[in-house]
PDB file of C-alpha atoms in Angstrom:
ATOM      1  CA  MET P   1      17.316  18.951   2.272  1.00 81.00           C
ATOM      2  CA  LEU P   2      14.388  20.090  -0.697  1.00 93.00           C
ATOM      3  CA  THR P   3      16.759  17.608  -2.992  1.00 96.00           C
ATOM      4  CA  ALA P   4      17.258  14.922  -0.373  1.00 96.00           C
ATOM      5  CA  ARG P   5      13.318  15.257  -0.071  1.00 97.00           C
ATOM      6  CA  VAL P   6      12.278  14.703  -3.414  1.00 98.00           C
ATOM      7  CA  VAL P   7      14.508  11.985  -4.239  1.00 98.00           C
ATOM      8  CA  SER P   8      13.201  10.204  -0.787  1.00 98.00           C
ATOM      9  CA  LEU P   9       9.774  10.330  -1.936  1.00 98.00           C
ATOM     10  CA  LEU P  10      10.816   9.017  -5.769  1.00 98.00           C
ATOM     11  CA  ILE P  11      12.946   6.163  -4.268  1.00 98.00           C
ATOM     12  CA  GLY P  12       9.703   5.407  -2.351  1.00 98.00           C
ATOM     13  CA  TYR P  13       7.319   6.043  -5.456  1.00 98.00           C
ATOM     14  CA  VAL P  14       9.290   3.472  -7.384  1.00 97.00           C
ATOM     15  CA  PHE P  15       8.961   0.892  -4.684  1.00 97.00           C
ATOM     16  CA  GLY P  16       5.472   1.345  -4.239  1.00 96.00           C
ATOM     17  CA  MET P  17       4.735   0.973  -7.834  1.00 95.00           C
ATOM     18  CA  PHE P  18       5.652  -3.049  -7.473  1.00 93.00           C
ATOM     19  CA  VAL P  19       1.490  -3.495  -6.521  1.00 90.00           C
ATOM     20  CA  SER P  20       2.116  -7.041  -5.286  1.00 91.00           C
ATOM     21  CA  GLY P  21      -1.353  -8.617  -5.744  1.00 91.00           C
ATOM     22  CA  PHE P  22      -1.611  -7.320  -9.127  1.00 91.00           C
ATOM     23  CA  PHE P  23       1.531  -9.384  -9.998  1.00 92.00           C
ATOM     24  CA  LEU P  24       0.466 -12.111  -7.787  1.00 92.00           C
ATOM     25  CA  GLY P  25      -2.809 -12.176  -9.997  1.00 91.00           C
ATOM     26  CA  LYS P  26      -0.788 -12.470 -12.925  1.00 90.00           C
ATOM     27  CA  SER P  27       1.147 -14.686 -11.754  1.00 92.00           C
ATOM     28  CA  LYS P  28      -2.135 -16.801 -11.422  1.00 89.00           C
ATOM     29  CA  HIS P  29      -3.467 -15.830 -15.285  1.00 91.00           C
ATOM     30  CA  VAL P  30      -5.708 -13.330 -13.325  1.00 92.00           C
ATOM     31  CA  ASP P  31      -6.777  -9.699 -13.648  1.00 91.00           C
ATOM     32  CA  LEU P  32      -7.572  -8.397 -10.195  1.00 91.00           C
ATOM     33  CA  ARG P  33      -8.984  -5.358 -12.101  1.00 89.00           C
ATOM     34  CA  LYS P  34     -11.610  -7.527 -13.746  1.00 89.00           C
ATOM     35  CA  ARG P  35     -12.203 -10.001 -10.654  1.00 90.00           C
ATOM     36  CA  GLY P  36     -14.327  -8.971  -7.088  1.00 82.00           C
ATOM     37  CA  SER P  37     -14.094  -5.353  -6.298  1.00 79.00           C
ATOM     38  CA  GLY P  38     -11.726  -5.008  -9.295  1.00 83.00           C
ATOM     39  CA  ASN P  39      -9.200  -3.978  -6.440  1.00 86.00           C
ATOM     40  CA  VAL P  40      -5.435  -5.272  -6.357  1.00 88.00           C
ATOM     41  CA  GLY P  41      -5.125  -4.866  -2.542  1.00 87.00           C
ATOM     42  CA  THR P  42      -5.015  -7.320  -0.046  1.00 89.00           C
ATOM     43  CA  THR P  43      -8.765  -7.554   0.502  1.00 85.00           C
ATOM     44  CA  ASN P  44      -9.581  -8.448  -3.148  1.00 88.00           C
ATOM     45  CA  THR P  45      -6.714 -10.763  -3.276  1.00 91.00           C
ATOM     46  CA  ALA P  46      -7.804 -13.064  -0.906  1.00 89.00           C
ATOM     47  CA  ARG P  47     -11.398 -13.032  -2.243  1.00 86.00           C
ATOM     48  CA  VAL P  48     -10.327 -13.933  -5.794  1.00 90.00           C
ATOM     49  CA  LEU P  49      -7.303 -16.108  -5.538  1.00 91.00           C
ATOM     50  CA  GLY P  50      -7.327 -17.156  -1.537  1.00 90.00           C
ATOM     51  CA  LEU P  51      -6.428 -15.964   1.874  1.00 89.00           C
ATOM     52  CA  LYS P  52      -2.312 -17.545   0.929  1.00 92.00           C
ATOM     53  CA  TYR P  53      -2.125 -15.037  -1.353  1.00 92.00           C
ATOM     54  CA  GLY P  54      -3.687 -12.393   0.418  1.00 91.00           C
ATOM     55  CA  ALA P  55      -1.401 -12.422   3.154  1.00 93.00           C
ATOM     56  CA  ILE P  56       1.454 -12.469   0.910  1.00 95.00           C
ATOM     57  CA  THR P  57      -0.170  -9.299  -0.698  1.00 94.00           C
ATOM     58  CA  LEU P  58      -0.545  -7.793   2.470  1.00 95.00           C
ATOM     59  CA  LEU P  59       3.601  -8.366   3.799  1.00 96.00           C
ATOM     60  CA  CYS P  60       4.490  -7.225   0.793  1.00 95.00           C
ATOM     61  CA  ASP P  61       3.020  -3.672   0.626  1.00 95.00           C
ATOM     62  CA  CYS P  62       3.064  -3.537   4.328  1.00 96.00           C
ATOM     63  CA  LEU P  63       7.519  -4.270   3.499  1.00 97.00           C
ATOM     64  CA  LYS P  64       7.715  -1.343   0.159  1.00 97.00           C
ATOM     65  CA  PRO P  65       8.082   1.791   3.057  1.00 97.00           C
ATOM     66  CA  VAL P  66      10.543  -0.047   5.161  1.00 97.00           C
ATOM     67  CA  LEU P  67      12.259  -1.231   2.145  1.00 97.00           C
ATOM     68  CA  ALA P  68      12.156   2.232   0.524  1.00 98.00           C
ATOM     69  CA  SER P  69      12.906   3.593   3.826  1.00 97.00           C
ATOM     70  CA  LEU P  70      16.266   1.199   4.190  1.00 98.00           C
ATOM     71  CA  VAL P  71      17.808   2.693   0.520  1.00 98.00           C
ATOM     72  CA  VAL P  72      17.135   6.141   1.926  1.00 98.00           C
ATOM     73  CA  TRP P  73      18.586   5.670   4.955  1.00 98.00           C
ATOM     74  CA  LEU P  74      21.659   3.751   2.970  1.00 97.00           C
ATOM     75  CA  ILE P  75      21.845   6.745   0.503  1.00 97.00           C
ATOM     76  CA  PHE P  76      21.132   9.576   3.031  1.00 97.00           C
ATOM     77  CA  GLY P  77      22.052   8.159   6.624  1.00 92.00           C
ATOM     78  CA  ARG P  78      25.636   9.959   7.432  1.00 90.00           C
ATOM     79  CA  SER P  79      25.009  13.100   5.518  1.00 91.00           C
ATOM     80  CA  HIS P  80      21.724  13.788   6.391  1.00 93.00           C
ATOM     81  CA  ALA P  81      21.625  12.418  10.021  1.00 93.00           C
ATOM     82  CA  ASP P  82      19.987  14.797  11.637  1.00 93.00           C
ATOM     83  CA  GLN P  83      16.801  14.672   9.088  1.00 94.00           C
ATOM     84  CA  ILE P  84      17.068  11.176   8.323  1.00 96.00           C
ATOM     85  CA  ARG P  85      13.482  10.424  10.305  1.00 96.00           C
ATOM     86  CA  LEU P  86      11.975  12.775   7.890  1.00 97.00           C
ATOM     87  CA  LEU P  87      13.279  11.893   4.829  1.00 97.00           C
ATOM     88  CA  ILE P  88      12.209   7.592   6.078  1.00 98.00           C
ATOM     89  CA  LEU P  89       9.011   9.505   6.499  1.00 98.00           C
ATOM     90  CA  TYR P  90       9.328  10.717   2.721  1.00 98.00           C
ATOM     91  CA  ALA P  91      10.721   7.553   1.390  1.00 98.00           C
ATOM     92  CA  SER P  92       7.984   6.137   3.167  1.00 98.00           C
ATOM     93  CA  PHE P  93       5.012   8.357   1.713  1.00 98.00           C
ATOM     94  CA  GLY P  94       6.455   7.929  -1.726  1.00 98.00           C
ATOM     95  CA  ALA P  95       5.717   4.300  -1.241  1.00 98.00           C
ATOM     96  CA  VAL P  96       2.544   4.735  -0.238  1.00 98.00           C
ATOM     97  CA  LEU P  97       1.608   7.139  -3.354  1.00 98.00           C
ATOM     98  CA  GLY P  98       3.395   4.479  -5.618  1.00 97.00           C
ATOM     99  CA  HIS P  99       0.698   1.853  -4.587  1.00 96.00           C
ATOM    100  CA  ASP P 100      -2.196   4.050  -4.999  1.00 96.00           C
ATOM    101  CA  PHE P 101      -1.009   5.737  -8.460  1.00 96.00           C
ATOM    102  CA  PRO P 102       1.416   3.431 -10.522  1.00 95.00           C
ATOM    103  CA  ALA P 103       2.421   5.181 -13.514  1.00 95.00           C
ATOM    104  CA  PHE P 104       2.454   1.811 -15.317  1.00 91.00           C
ATOM    105  CA  MET P 105      -0.904   1.136 -14.404  1.00 90.00           C
ATOM    106  CA  LYS P 106      -2.702   4.648 -15.788  1.00 90.00           C
ATOM    107  CA  PHE P 107      -2.338   5.773 -11.852  1.00 93.00           C
ATOM    108  CA  ARG P 108      -5.135   3.824 -10.867  1.00 90.00           C
ATOM    109  CA  GLY P 109      -3.312   1.470  -8.154  1.00 91.00           C
ATOM    110  CA  GLY P 110      -4.619  -0.322  -4.644  1.00 91.00           C
ATOM    111  CA  LYS P 111      -6.373   1.502  -1.965  1.00 93.00           C
ATOM    112  CA  GLY P 112      -3.213   1.817   0.034  1.00 93.00           C
ATOM    113  CA  VAL P 113      -3.753   0.275   3.363  1.00 95.00           C
ATOM    114  CA  ALA P 114      -1.327  -2.332   3.694  1.00 95.00           C
ATOM    115  CA  ALA P 115       1.271   0.219   2.449  1.00 96.00           C
ATOM    116  CA  SER P 116       0.106   2.685   4.880  1.00 97.00           C
ATOM    117  CA  VAL P 117      -0.081   0.507   7.671  1.00 97.00           C
ATOM    118  CA  GLY P 118       3.750  -0.072   6.986  1.00 97.00           C
ATOM    119  CA  LEU P 119       4.643   3.961   6.883  1.00 98.00           C
ATOM    120  CA  ILE P 120       2.484   3.814  10.603  1.00 98.00           C
ATOM    121  CA  LEU P 121       5.010   1.326  11.829  1.00 97.00           C
ATOM    122  CA  LEU P 122       7.891   2.650  10.942  1.00 96.00           C
ATOM    123  CA  CYS P 123       7.104   6.998  10.953  1.00 97.00           C
ATOM    124  CA  PHE P 124       4.196   7.224  13.904  1.00 97.00           C
ATOM    125  CA  PRO P 125       4.180   3.761  15.852  1.00 97.00           C
ATOM    126  CA  GLN P 126       3.150   5.627  18.848  1.00 96.00           C
ATOM    127  CA  ALA P 127      -0.241   5.474  16.608  1.00 97.00           C
ATOM    128  CA  PHE P 128      -0.205   1.740  15.825  1.00 97.00           C
ATOM    129  CA  PRO P 129      -2.148   1.030  18.669  1.00 98.00           C
ATOM    130  CA  VAL P 130      -5.258   2.822  18.224  1.00 98.00           C
ATOM    131  CA  CYS P 131      -5.179   2.328  14.663  1.00 98.00           C
ATOM    132  CA  ALA P 132      -5.157  -1.329  15.513  1.00 98.00           C
ATOM    133  CA  VAL P 133      -7.936  -1.658  17.691  1.00 98.00           C
ATOM    134  CA  LEU P 134     -10.208   0.576  15.179  1.00 98.00           C
ATOM    135  CA  PHE P 135      -9.385  -1.414  12.807  1.00 97.00           C
ATOM    136  CA  PHE P 136      -9.983  -4.806  14.079  1.00 97.00           C
ATOM    137  CA  SER P 137     -13.054  -4.208  16.217  1.00 97.00           C
ATOM    138  CA  ALA P 138     -14.933  -2.656  13.452  1.00 96.00           C
ATOM    139  CA  VAL P 139     -13.872  -5.745  10.661  1.00 95.00           C
ATOM    140  CA  GLY P 140     -14.472  -8.053  13.966  1.00 95.00           C
ATOM    141  CA  ILE P 141     -18.146  -6.717  14.413  1.00 95.00           C
ATOM    142  CA  THR P 142     -19.264  -5.571  10.791  1.00 94.00           C
ATOM    143  CA  LYS P 143     -17.302  -7.890   8.990  1.00 93.00           C
ATOM    144  CA  TYR P 144     -16.421  -4.701   6.492  1.00 95.00           C
ATOM    145  CA  VAL P 145     -12.731  -3.821   5.931  1.00 93.00           C
ATOM    146  CA  SER P 146     -13.296  -1.237   4.408  1.00 94.00           C
ATOM    147  CA  LEU P 147     -14.990   0.322   7.176  1.00 96.00           C
ATOM    148  CA  GLY P 148     -12.239  -0.955   9.454  1.00 96.00           C
ATOM    149  CA  SER P 149      -9.375   0.694   6.946  1.00 96.00           C
ATOM    150  CA  ILE P 150     -11.397   4.013   7.201  1.00 97.00           C
ATOM    151  CA  LEU P 151     -11.819   3.974  10.993  1.00 98.00           C
ATOM    152  CA  ALA P 152      -7.797   3.981  11.472  1.00 98.00           C
ATOM    153  CA  ALA P 153      -7.291   6.756   8.878  1.00 98.00           C
ATOM    154  CA  VAL P 154      -9.587   8.725  10.720  1.00 98.00           C
ATOM    155  CA  GLY P 155      -7.117   7.461  13.879  1.00 98.00           C
ATOM    156  CA  LEU P 156      -4.390   8.392  12.090  1.00 98.00           C
ATOM    157  CA  GLY P 157      -5.055  11.514  11.318  1.00 98.00           C
ATOM    158  CA  VAL P 158      -6.338  12.575  14.667  1.00 98.00           C
ATOM    159  CA  GLN P 159      -3.776  11.303  16.450  1.00 98.00           C
ATOM    160  CA  ALA P 160      -0.818  12.674  14.120  1.00 98.00           C
ATOM    161  CA  ILE P 161      -2.653  15.977  14.721  1.00 97.00           C
ATOM    162  CA  VAL P 162      -3.053  15.275  18.754  1.00 97.00           C
ATOM    163  CA  MET P 163       0.707  14.142  19.232  1.00 97.00           C
ATOM    164  CA  GLY P 164       2.474  16.603  16.947  1.00 96.00           C
ATOM    165  CA  TYR P 165       0.667  19.410  19.536  1.00 95.00           C
ATOM    166  CA  LEU P 166       1.815  17.356  22.867  1.00 96.00           C
ATOM    167  CA  GLY P 167       5.418  16.975  21.351  1.00 94.00           C
ATOM    168  CA  TRP P 168       5.123  12.949  21.467  1.00 94.00           C
ATOM    169  CA  LEU P 169       6.343  12.648  17.934  1.00 95.00           C
ATOM    170  CA  SER P 170      10.161  11.474  16.941  1.00 89.00           C
ATOM    171  CA  TYR P 171      10.916  14.437  15.066  1.00 94.00           C
ATOM    172  CA  PRO P 172      12.948  17.207  15.370  1.00 91.00           C
ATOM    173  CA  ALA P 173      10.592  20.625  16.367  1.00 92.00           C
ATOM    174  CA  GLU P 174      11.169  22.432  13.348  1.00 93.00           C
ATOM    175  CA  ASN P 175       9.881  18.789  10.982  1.00 95.00           C
ATOM    176  CA  VAL P 176       6.763  18.415  13.104  1.00 97.00           C
ATOM    177  CA  VAL P 177       4.359  20.381  11.297  1.00 97.00           C
ATOM    178  CA  GLU P 178       5.447  18.907   8.157  1.00 97.00           C
ATOM    179  CA  ALA P 179       5.204  15.050   9.336  1.00 97.00           C
ATOM    180  CA  VAL P 180       1.702  15.755  10.894  1.00 98.00           C
ATOM    181  CA  ALA P 181       1.127  17.648   7.230  1.00 98.00           C
ATOM    182  CA  ILE P 182       2.076  13.736   5.318  1.00 98.00           C
ATOM    183  CA  ALA P 183       0.362  12.218   7.998  1.00 98.00           C
ATOM    184  CA  GLU P 184      -2.632  14.158   7.536  1.00 98.00           C
ATOM    185  CA  VAL P 185      -2.440  13.358   3.623  1.00 98.00           C
ATOM    186  CA  VAL P 186      -2.073   9.489   3.731  1.00 98.00           C
ATOM    187  CA  SER P 187      -5.262   9.778   6.178  1.00 98.00           C
ATOM    188  CA  ILE P 188      -7.276  11.413   3.630  1.00 98.00           C
ATOM    189  CA  LEU P 189      -5.783   9.824   0.734  1.00 98.00           C
ATOM    190  CA  VAL P 190      -7.206   6.313   1.998  1.00 97.00           C
ATOM    191  CA  ILE P 191     -10.578   8.174   2.930  1.00 97.00           C
ATOM    192  CA  LEU P 192     -11.169   9.350  -0.716  1.00 97.00           C
ATOM    193  CA  LEU P 193      -9.786   6.089  -2.192  1.00 96.00           C
ATOM    194  CA  HIS P 194     -12.514   4.055   0.010  1.00 96.00           C
ATOM    195  CA  ARG P 195     -15.715   6.397  -1.983  1.00 95.00           C
ATOM    196  CA  SER P 196     -17.060   3.707  -3.532  1.00 93.00           C
ATOM    197  CA  ASN P 197     -16.786   1.256  -0.335  1.00 93.00           C
ATOM    198  CA  ILE P 198     -18.564   4.589   1.780  1.00 96.00           C
ATOM    199  CA  SER P 199     -21.395   4.275  -0.981  1.00 96.00           C
ATOM    200  CA  ARG P 200     -22.211   0.906  -0.909  1.00 94.00           C
ATOM    201  CA  LEU P 201     -21.776   0.702   3.420  1.00 95.00           C
ATOM    202  CA  ARG P 202     -24.763   3.693   3.123  1.00 95.00           C
ATOM    203  CA  SER P 203     -26.942   1.427   0.660  1.00 95.00           C
ATOM    204  CA  GLY P 204     -26.241  -1.765   2.399  1.00 93.00           C
ATOM    205  CA  THR P 205     -24.381  -3.329  -0.689  1.00 92.00           C
ATOM    206  CA  GLU P 206     -20.876  -3.428   0.671  1.00 92.00           C
ATOM    207  CA  ASN P 207     -19.273  -7.236   0.305  1.00 85.00           C
ATOM    208  CA  LYS P 208     -18.785  -8.557   3.790  1.00 86.00           C
ATOM    209  CA  PHE P 209     -15.054  -9.874   4.121  1.00 77.00           C
ATOM    210  CA  SER P 210     -15.625 -13.658   4.779  1.00 66.00           C
ATOM    211  CA  LEU P 211     -12.039 -15.992   5.734  1.00 55.00           C
ATOM    212  CA  HIS P 212     -13.487 -18.459   3.287  1.00 53.00           C
ATOM    213  CA  ARG P 213     -13.275 -17.937  -0.601  1.00 50.00           C
ATOM    214  CA  LYS P 214     -16.409 -18.116  -2.752  1.00 46.00           C
TER     215      LYS P 214
END
């Protein structure tokens, strides 16, 4: 199973390295790393290129864990049928890591929010409603996408622990601790990659999201 875990993680990483915002920007002769917030994720893509391209970025980044998991299922679905959910989790986790730390961009990618959404929907669907409520409530009230992302990440981390303890996660008993640990890493990564946003939130200089491109 160790080999299957590593292979699944690497497959996810390869898919994750397709940083859609970066490539969409390049197609428009724009380097998103030098525009707006300098991030290649959904929010900055929408801010710089417009809502259409932001929506495309969101969809593509969410799909990366799904596509990686499909490949892993095709490879291991029969030979590791009893562990396939865990391997799908590793593939999804790899996609988040590939998005956050793409090798071809000197390991400086996005903040992993959209890719993490794909992971949650696939691997922790029970946690998605609360994460969504936290995100949309925070953004709706404050207009800070970063705050919504951070709160949703905290929501994932807390729910994974609670649901794991209560036995509500759809993993074999021997894999629950491992699954919860990965959820915690994903949650912590989102928060850590928003360090600069947290500083700006504290100082009151964080950019608010608008439906209208400047």
